[in-house]
Tab-separated table of C-alpha atoms in Angstrom:
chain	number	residue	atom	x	y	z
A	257	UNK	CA	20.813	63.919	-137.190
A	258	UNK	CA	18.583	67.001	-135.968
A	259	UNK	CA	16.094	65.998	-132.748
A	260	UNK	CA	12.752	66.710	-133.974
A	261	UNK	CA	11.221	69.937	-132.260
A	262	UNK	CA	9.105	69.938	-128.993
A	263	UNK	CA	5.580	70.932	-130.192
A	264	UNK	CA	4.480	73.493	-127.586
A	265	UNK	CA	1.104	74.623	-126.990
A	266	UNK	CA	0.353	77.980	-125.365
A	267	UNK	CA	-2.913	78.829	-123.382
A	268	UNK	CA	-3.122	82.339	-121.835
A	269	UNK	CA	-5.416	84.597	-121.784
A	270	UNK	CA	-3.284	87.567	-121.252
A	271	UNK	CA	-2.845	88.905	-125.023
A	272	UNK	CA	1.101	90.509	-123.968
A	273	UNK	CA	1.874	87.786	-121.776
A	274	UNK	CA	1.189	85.086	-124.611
A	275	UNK	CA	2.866	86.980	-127.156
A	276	UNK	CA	5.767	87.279	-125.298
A	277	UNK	CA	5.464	83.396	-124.111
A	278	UNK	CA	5.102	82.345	-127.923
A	279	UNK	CA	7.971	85.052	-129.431
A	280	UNK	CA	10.347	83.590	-127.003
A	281	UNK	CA	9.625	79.585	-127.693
A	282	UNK	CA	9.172	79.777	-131.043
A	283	UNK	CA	12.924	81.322	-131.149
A	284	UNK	CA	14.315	78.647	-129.165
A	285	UNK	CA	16.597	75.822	-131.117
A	286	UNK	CA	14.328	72.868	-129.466
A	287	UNK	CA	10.686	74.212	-129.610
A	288	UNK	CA	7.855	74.927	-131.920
A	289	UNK	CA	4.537	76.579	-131.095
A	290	UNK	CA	2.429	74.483	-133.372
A	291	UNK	CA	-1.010	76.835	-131.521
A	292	UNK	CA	-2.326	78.513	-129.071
A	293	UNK	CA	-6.070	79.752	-126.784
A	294	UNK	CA	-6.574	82.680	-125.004
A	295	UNK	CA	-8.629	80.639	-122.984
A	296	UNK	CA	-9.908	77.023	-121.887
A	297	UNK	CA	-13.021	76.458	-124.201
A	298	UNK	CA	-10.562	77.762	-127.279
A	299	UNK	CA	-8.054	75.194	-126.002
A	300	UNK	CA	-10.484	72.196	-125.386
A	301	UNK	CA	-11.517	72.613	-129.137
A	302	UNK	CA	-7.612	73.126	-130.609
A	303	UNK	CA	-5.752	70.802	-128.798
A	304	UNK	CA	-7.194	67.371	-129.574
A	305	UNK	CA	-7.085	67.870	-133.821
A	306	UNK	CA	-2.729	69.692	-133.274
A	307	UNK	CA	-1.918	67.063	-130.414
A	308	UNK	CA	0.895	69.149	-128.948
A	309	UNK	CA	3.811	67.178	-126.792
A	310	UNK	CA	3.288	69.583	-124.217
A	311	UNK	CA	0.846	72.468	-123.219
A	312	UNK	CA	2.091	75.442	-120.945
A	313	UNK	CA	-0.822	76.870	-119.215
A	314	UNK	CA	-2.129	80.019	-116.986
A	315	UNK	CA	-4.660	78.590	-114.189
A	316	UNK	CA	-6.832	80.968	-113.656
A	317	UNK	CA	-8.837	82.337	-116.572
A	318	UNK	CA	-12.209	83.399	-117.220
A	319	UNK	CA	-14.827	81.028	-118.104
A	320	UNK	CA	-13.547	77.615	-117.490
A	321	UNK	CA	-10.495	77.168	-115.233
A	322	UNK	CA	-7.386	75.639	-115.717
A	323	UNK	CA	-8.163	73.369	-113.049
A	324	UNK	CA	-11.340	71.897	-114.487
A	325	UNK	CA	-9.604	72.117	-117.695
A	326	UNK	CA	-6.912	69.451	-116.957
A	327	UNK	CA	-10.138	67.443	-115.338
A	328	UNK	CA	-11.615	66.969	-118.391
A	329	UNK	CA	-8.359	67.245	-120.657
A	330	UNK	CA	-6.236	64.984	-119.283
A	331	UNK	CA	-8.162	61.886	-119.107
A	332	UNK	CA	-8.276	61.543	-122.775
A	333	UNK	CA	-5.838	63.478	-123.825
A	334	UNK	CA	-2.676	62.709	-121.212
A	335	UNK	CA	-0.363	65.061	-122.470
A	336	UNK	CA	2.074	66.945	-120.181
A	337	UNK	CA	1.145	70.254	-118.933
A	338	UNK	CA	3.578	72.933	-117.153
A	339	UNK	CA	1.133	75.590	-115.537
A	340	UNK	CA	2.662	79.181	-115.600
A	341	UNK	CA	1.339	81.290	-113.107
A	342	UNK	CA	1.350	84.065	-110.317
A	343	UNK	CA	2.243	82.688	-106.687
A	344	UNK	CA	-1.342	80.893	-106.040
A	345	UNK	CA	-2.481	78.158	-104.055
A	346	UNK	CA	-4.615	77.028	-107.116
A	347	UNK	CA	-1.293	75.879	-108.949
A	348	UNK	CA	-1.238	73.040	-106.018
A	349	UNK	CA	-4.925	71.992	-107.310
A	350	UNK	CA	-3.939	72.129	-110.508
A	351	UNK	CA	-1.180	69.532	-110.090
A	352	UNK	CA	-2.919	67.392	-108.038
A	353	UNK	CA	-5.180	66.963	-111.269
A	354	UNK	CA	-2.737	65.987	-113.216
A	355	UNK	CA	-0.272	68.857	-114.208
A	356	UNK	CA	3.659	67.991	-114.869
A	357	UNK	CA	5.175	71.014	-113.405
A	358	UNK	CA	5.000	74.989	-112.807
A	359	UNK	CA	6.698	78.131	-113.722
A	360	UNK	CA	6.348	81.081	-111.656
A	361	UNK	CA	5.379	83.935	-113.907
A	362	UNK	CA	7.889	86.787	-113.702
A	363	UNK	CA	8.123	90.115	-112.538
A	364	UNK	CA	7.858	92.178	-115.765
A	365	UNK	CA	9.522	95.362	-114.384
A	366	UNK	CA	13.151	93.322	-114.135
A	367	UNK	CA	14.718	91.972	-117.266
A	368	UNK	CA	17.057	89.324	-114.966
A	369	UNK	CA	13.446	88.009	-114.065
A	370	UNK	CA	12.023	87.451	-117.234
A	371	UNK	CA	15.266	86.210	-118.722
A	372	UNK	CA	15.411	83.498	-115.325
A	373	UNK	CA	12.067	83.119	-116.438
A	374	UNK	CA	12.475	82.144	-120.034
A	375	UNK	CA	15.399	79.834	-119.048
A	376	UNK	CA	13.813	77.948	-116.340
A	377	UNK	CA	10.987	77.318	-118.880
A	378	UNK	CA	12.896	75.806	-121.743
A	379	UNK	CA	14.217	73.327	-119.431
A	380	UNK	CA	10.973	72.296	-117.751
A	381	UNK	CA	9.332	72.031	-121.299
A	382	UNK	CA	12.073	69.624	-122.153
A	383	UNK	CA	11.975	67.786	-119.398
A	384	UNK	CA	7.725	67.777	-119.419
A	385	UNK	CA	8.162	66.397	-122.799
A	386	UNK	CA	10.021	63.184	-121.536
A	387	UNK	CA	7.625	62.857	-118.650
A	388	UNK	CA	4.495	60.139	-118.447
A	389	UNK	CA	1.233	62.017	-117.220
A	390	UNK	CA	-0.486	60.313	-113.900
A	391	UNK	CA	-3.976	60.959	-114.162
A	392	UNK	CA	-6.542	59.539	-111.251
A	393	UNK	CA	-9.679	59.412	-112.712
A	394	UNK	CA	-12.697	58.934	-110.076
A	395	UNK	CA	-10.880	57.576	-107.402
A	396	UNK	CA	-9.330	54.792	-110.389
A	397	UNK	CA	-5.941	53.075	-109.846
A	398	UNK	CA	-3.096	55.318	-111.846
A	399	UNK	CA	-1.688	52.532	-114.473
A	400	UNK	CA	1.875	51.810	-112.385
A	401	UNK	CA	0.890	54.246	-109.899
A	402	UNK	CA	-1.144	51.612	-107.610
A	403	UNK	CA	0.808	48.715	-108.224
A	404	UNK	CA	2.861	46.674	-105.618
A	405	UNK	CA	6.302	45.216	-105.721
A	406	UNK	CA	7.354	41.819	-107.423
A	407	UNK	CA	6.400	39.116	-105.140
A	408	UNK	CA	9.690	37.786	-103.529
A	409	UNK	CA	11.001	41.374	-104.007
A	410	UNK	CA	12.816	43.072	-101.015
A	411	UNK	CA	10.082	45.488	-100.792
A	412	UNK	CA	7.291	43.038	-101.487
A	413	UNK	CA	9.309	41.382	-98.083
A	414	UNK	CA	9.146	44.957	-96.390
A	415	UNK	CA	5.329	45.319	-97.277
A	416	UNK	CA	4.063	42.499	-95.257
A	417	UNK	CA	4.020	44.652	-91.841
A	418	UNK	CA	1.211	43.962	-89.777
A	419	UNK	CA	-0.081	47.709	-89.136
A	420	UNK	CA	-1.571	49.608	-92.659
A	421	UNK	CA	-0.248	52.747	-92.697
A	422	UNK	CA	-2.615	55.712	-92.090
A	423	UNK	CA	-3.727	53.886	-88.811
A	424	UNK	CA	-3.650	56.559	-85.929
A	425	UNK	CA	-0.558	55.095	-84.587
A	426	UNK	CA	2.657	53.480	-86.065
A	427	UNK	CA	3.160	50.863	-83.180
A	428	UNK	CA	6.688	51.879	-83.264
A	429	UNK	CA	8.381	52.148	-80.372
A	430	UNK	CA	9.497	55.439	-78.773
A	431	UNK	CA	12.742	54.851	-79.351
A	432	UNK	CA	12.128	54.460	-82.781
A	433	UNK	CA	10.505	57.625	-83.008
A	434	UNK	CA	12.704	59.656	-81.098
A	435	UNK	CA	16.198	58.849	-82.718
A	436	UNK	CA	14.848	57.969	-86.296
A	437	UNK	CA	15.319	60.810	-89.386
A	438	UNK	CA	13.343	59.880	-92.128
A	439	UNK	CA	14.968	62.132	-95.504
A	440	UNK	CA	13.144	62.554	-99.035
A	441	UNK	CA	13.813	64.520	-101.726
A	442	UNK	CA	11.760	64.861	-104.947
A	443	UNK	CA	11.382	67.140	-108.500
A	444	UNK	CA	8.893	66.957	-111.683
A	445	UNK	CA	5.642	65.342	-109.824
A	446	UNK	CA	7.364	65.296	-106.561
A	447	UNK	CA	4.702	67.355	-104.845
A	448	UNK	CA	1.680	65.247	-105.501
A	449	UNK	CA	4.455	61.733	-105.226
A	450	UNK	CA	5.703	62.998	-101.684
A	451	UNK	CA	1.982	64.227	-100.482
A	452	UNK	CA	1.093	60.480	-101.467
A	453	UNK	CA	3.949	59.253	-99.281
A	454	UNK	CA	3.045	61.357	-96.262
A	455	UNK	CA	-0.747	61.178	-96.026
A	456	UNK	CA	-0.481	57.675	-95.852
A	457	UNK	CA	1.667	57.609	-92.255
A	458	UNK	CA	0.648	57.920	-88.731
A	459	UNK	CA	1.060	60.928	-87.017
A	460	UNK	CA	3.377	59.755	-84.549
A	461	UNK	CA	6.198	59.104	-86.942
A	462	UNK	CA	9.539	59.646	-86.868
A	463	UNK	CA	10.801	63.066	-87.940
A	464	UNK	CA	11.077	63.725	-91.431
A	465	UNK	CA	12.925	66.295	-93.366
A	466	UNK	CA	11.750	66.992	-97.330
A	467	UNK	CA	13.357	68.437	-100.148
A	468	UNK	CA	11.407	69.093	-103.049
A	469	UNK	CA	12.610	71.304	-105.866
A	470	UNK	CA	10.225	74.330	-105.381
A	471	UNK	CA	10.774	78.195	-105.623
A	472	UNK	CA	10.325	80.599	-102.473
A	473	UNK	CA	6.640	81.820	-101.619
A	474	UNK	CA	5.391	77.778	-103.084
A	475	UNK	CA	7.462	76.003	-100.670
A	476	UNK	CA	5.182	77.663	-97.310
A	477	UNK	CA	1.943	77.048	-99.242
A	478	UNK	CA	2.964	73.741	-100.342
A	479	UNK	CA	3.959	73.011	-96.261
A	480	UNK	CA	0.420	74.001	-95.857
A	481	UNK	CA	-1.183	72.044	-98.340
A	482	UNK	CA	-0.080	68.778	-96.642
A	483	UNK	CA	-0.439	69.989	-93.040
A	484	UNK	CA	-3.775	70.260	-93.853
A	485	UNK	CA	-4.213	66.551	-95.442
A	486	UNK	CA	-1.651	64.953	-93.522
A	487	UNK	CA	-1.732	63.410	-90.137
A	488	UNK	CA	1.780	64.865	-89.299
A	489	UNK	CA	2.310	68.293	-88.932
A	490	UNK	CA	3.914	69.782	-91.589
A	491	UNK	CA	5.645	73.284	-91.872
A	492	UNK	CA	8.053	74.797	-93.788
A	493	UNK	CA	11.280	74.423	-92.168
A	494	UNK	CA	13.435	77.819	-90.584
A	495	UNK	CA	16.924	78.059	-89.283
A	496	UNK	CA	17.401	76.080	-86.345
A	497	UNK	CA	14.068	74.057	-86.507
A	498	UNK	CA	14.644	70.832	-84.354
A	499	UNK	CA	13.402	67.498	-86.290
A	500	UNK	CA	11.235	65.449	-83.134
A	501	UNK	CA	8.276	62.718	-83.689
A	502	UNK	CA	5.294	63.998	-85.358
A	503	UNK	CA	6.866	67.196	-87.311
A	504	UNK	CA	7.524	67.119	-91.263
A	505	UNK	CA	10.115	70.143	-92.520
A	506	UNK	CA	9.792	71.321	-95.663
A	507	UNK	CA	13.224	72.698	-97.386
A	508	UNK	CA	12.243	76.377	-97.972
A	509	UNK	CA	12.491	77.615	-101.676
A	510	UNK	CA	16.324	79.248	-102.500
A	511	UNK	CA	17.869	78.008	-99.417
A	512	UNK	CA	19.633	74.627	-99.025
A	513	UNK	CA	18.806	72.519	-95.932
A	514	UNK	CA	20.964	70.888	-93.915
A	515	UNK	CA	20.699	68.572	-90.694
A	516	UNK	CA	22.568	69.239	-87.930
A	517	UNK	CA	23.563	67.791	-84.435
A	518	UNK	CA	24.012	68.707	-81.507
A	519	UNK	CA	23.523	67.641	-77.324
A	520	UNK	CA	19.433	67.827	-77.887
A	521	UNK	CA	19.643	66.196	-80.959
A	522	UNK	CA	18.958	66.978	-84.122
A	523	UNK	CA	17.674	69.918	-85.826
A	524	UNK	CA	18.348	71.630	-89.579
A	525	UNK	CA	19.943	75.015	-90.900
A	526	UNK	CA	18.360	76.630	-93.925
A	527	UNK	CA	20.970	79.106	-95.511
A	528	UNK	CA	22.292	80.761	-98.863
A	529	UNK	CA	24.720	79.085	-100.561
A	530	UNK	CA	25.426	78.014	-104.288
A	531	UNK	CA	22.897	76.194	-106.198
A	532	UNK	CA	24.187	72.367	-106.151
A	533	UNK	CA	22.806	70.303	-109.515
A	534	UNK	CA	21.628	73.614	-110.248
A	535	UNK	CA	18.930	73.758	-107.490
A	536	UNK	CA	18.472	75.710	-104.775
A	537	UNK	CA	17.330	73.586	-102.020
A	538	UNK	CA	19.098	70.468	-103.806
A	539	UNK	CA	18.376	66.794	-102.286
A	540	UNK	CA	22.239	65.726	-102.545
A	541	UNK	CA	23.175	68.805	-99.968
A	542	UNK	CA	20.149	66.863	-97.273
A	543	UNK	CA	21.312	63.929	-98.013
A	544	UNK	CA	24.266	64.011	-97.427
A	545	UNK	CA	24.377	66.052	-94.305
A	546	UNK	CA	22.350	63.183	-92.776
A	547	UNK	CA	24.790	60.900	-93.822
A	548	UNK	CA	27.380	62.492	-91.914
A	549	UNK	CA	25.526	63.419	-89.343
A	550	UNK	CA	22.733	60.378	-88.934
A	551	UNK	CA	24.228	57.252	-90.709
A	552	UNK	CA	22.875	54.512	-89.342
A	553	UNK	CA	19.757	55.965	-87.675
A	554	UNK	CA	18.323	57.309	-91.108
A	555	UNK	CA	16.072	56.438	-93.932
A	556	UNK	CA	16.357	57.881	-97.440
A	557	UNK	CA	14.066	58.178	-99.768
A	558	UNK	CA	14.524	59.168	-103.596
A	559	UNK	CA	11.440	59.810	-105.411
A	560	UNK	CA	10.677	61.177	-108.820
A	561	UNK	CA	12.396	64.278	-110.709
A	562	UNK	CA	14.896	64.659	-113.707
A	563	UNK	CA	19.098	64.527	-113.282
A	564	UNK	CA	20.365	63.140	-111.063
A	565	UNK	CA	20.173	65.388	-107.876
A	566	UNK	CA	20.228	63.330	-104.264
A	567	UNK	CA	21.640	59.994	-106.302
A	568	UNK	CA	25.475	60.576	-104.852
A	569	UNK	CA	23.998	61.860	-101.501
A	570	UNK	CA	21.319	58.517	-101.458
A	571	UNK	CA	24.528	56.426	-102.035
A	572	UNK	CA	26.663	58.245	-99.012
A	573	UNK	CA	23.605	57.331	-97.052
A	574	UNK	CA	23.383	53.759	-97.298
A	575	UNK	CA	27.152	53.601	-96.974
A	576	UNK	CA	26.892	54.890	-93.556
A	577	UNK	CA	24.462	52.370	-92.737
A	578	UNK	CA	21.356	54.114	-93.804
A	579	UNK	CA	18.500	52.120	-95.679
A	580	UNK	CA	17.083	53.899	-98.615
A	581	UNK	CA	13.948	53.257	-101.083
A	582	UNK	CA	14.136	54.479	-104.896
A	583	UNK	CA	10.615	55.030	-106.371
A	584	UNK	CA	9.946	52.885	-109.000
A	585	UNK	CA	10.045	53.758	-112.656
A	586	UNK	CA	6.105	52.831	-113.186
A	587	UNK	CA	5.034	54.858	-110.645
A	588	UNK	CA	7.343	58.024	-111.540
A	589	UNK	CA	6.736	61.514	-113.627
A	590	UNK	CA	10.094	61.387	-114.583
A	591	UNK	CA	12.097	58.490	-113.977
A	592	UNK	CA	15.272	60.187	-113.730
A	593	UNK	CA	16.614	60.626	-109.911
A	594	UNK	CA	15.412	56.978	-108.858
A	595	UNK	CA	16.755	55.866	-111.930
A	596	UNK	CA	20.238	57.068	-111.289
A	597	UNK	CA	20.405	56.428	-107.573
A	598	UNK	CA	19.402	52.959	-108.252
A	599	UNK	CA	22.156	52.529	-111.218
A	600	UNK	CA	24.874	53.759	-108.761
A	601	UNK	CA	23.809	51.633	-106.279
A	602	UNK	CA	22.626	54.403	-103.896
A	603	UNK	CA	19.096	52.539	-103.108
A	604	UNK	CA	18.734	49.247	-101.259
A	605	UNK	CA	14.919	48.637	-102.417
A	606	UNK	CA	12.569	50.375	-105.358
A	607	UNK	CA	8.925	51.016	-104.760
A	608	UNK	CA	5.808	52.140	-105.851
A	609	UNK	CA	4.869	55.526	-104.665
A	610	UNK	CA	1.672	53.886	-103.141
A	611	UNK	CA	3.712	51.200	-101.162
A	612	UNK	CA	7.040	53.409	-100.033
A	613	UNK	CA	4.763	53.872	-96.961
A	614	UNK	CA	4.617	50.154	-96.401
A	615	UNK	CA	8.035	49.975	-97.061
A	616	UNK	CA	8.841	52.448	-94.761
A	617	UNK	CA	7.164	51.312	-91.758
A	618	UNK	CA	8.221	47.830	-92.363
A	619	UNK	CA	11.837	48.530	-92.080
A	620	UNK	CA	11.039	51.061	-89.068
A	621	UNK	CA	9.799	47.987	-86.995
A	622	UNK	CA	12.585	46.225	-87.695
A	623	UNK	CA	15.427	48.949	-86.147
């Protein structure tokens, strides 16, 4: 029995660009462009009568932007939108109002770049299409997003620590904060899932290392993004970067991270290497390296992306002692990684993304 087709609709306002976005889909197996806009307004006034499964959209165009687009889009209509554009900081915006996921458009002079281009695409339009759309409308609780654990849970048990995070100091000991690595890795809705992790924390937290599935050139503005909103500093990480209190490293886009060891402590190595779960930083490669390498001292978290990248690393982690948090599947994009972390036994409590940071600093006070 034949999978009905992924209804696709295309909003550029590039005439070549959206030809060639819409002569490509529509020749894919699994897709069918059922419309498309050259521009917002023309969207706003297609899209609610076709009801597409998912929309792949250019951010900046004339007239109304993509950003207050999704604004007004997305609250009524909550379907799944990857954003396809140039390297831009307004691709972070445009998530944080409720996008799925981004493409980086491709450099039209090289055919191996359009073709990577194409591919990567197909497979985020798939996985867009099995994705639940988090939309926070004026300063309103996300439905899952907000909610706490089951009372009597392990987490809810975690929660009750006595200092909210996002106070200007943990409480934690120095100790603690010294010889603690806190690891997470994330994918689909990862960057606005981990930025709701972090900005919640103290800045004088333990050192925390951060894959998130992310192309080169997004991966530094991304590590600026949050150093700007977040108490910690963030950056994104470079070869030999040592992991102290206070500091946030960001895996840097086509490079895998790694933590490392050594008589100072601990620091991480960004380098080539083959893609692992197809990706290029990959979570299991971090985790695991702090499983060797930290055990014990460590805390993993998994948070939401498709596959099942970090699961066997999140499970080498907790059987070297580490304790690890799954986010739960309310409060997930995609609840794919989590979901198979948890399933393999890989996590030893699942959380909303709102309460991982209670969670979090819970179990730090009692190490």
């Amino acid at each position: 029995m034949m999978q009905n087709k992924i209804r696709v609709f295309v909003v550029d306002d590039s005439i070549f660009f959206r030809q060639m976005l819409i002569r490509d889909l529509q020749a894919r197996s699994n897709i069918e462009v059922v419309g498309f806009a050259a521009s917002a307004f023309e969207a706003r006034n297609k899209i609610p009568s076709i009801k597409p499964d998912v929309i792949t959209m250019d951010v900046e165009m004339p007239g109304l932007s993509g950003i207050d687009f999704l604004k007004e889009l997305l609250p009524k209509h909550p379907i799944p939108v990857i954003l396809v554009s140039s390297l831009n900081l307004s691709v972070f915006d445009a998530l944080a109002a409720g996008a799925v996921d981004f493409v980086q458009k491709p450099d039209m002079g090289k055919d191996y770049s359009v073709k990577t281009f194409f591919t990567v695409l197909n497979s985020k339009i798939y996985i867009a299409s099995r994705a639940k759309v988090n939309v926070n409308l004026a300063g309103k609780a996300v439905p899952g997003a907000a909610a706490g654990p089951a009372a009597g849970s392990p987490a809810a048990a975690s929660a009750a620590a006595p200092a909210a995070p996002g106070s200007l100091s943990s409480g934690l000991s120095l100790n603690i904060q010294n010889n603690i690595v806190i690891a997470i890795g994330a994918s689909t809705g990862g960057t606005e899932a981990t930025l709701d992790v972090l900005k919640r924390l103290p800045g004088d937290m333990p050192g925390i290392v951060v894959t998130q599935h992310m192309p080169p050139g997004f991966t530094k503005m991304y590590a600026e993004r949050l150093d700007r909103i977040c108490k910690m500093e963030v950056k994104e990480a470079q070869n030999g970067d040592r992991i102290r209190r206070g500091l946030v490293l960001i895996a840097p886009g086509a490079l895998q991270m790694r933590v490392e060891k050594d008589l100072k402590g601990y620091f991480v190595t960004c380098q080539e290497g083959e893609k692992v779960n197809g990706h290029r930083p990959s979570v299991d490669v971090l985790f695991q390296s702090v499983a060797k390498k930290i055990g014990k001292n460590a805390i993993g978290i998994i948070m939401t992306g498709m596959g099942r990248d970090g699961a066997e690393g999140l499970l080498e982690m907790r059987k070297t002692g580490s304790f690890t948090i799954g986010q739960d599947k309310e409060s997930c994009v995609v609840y794919g990684m989590p979901m198979v972390a948890y399933d393999i036994g890989g996590v030893c409590v699942q959380a909303s993304c709102s309460n991982i940071s209670n969670v979090l600093l819970g179990q730090l006070r009692k190490m």
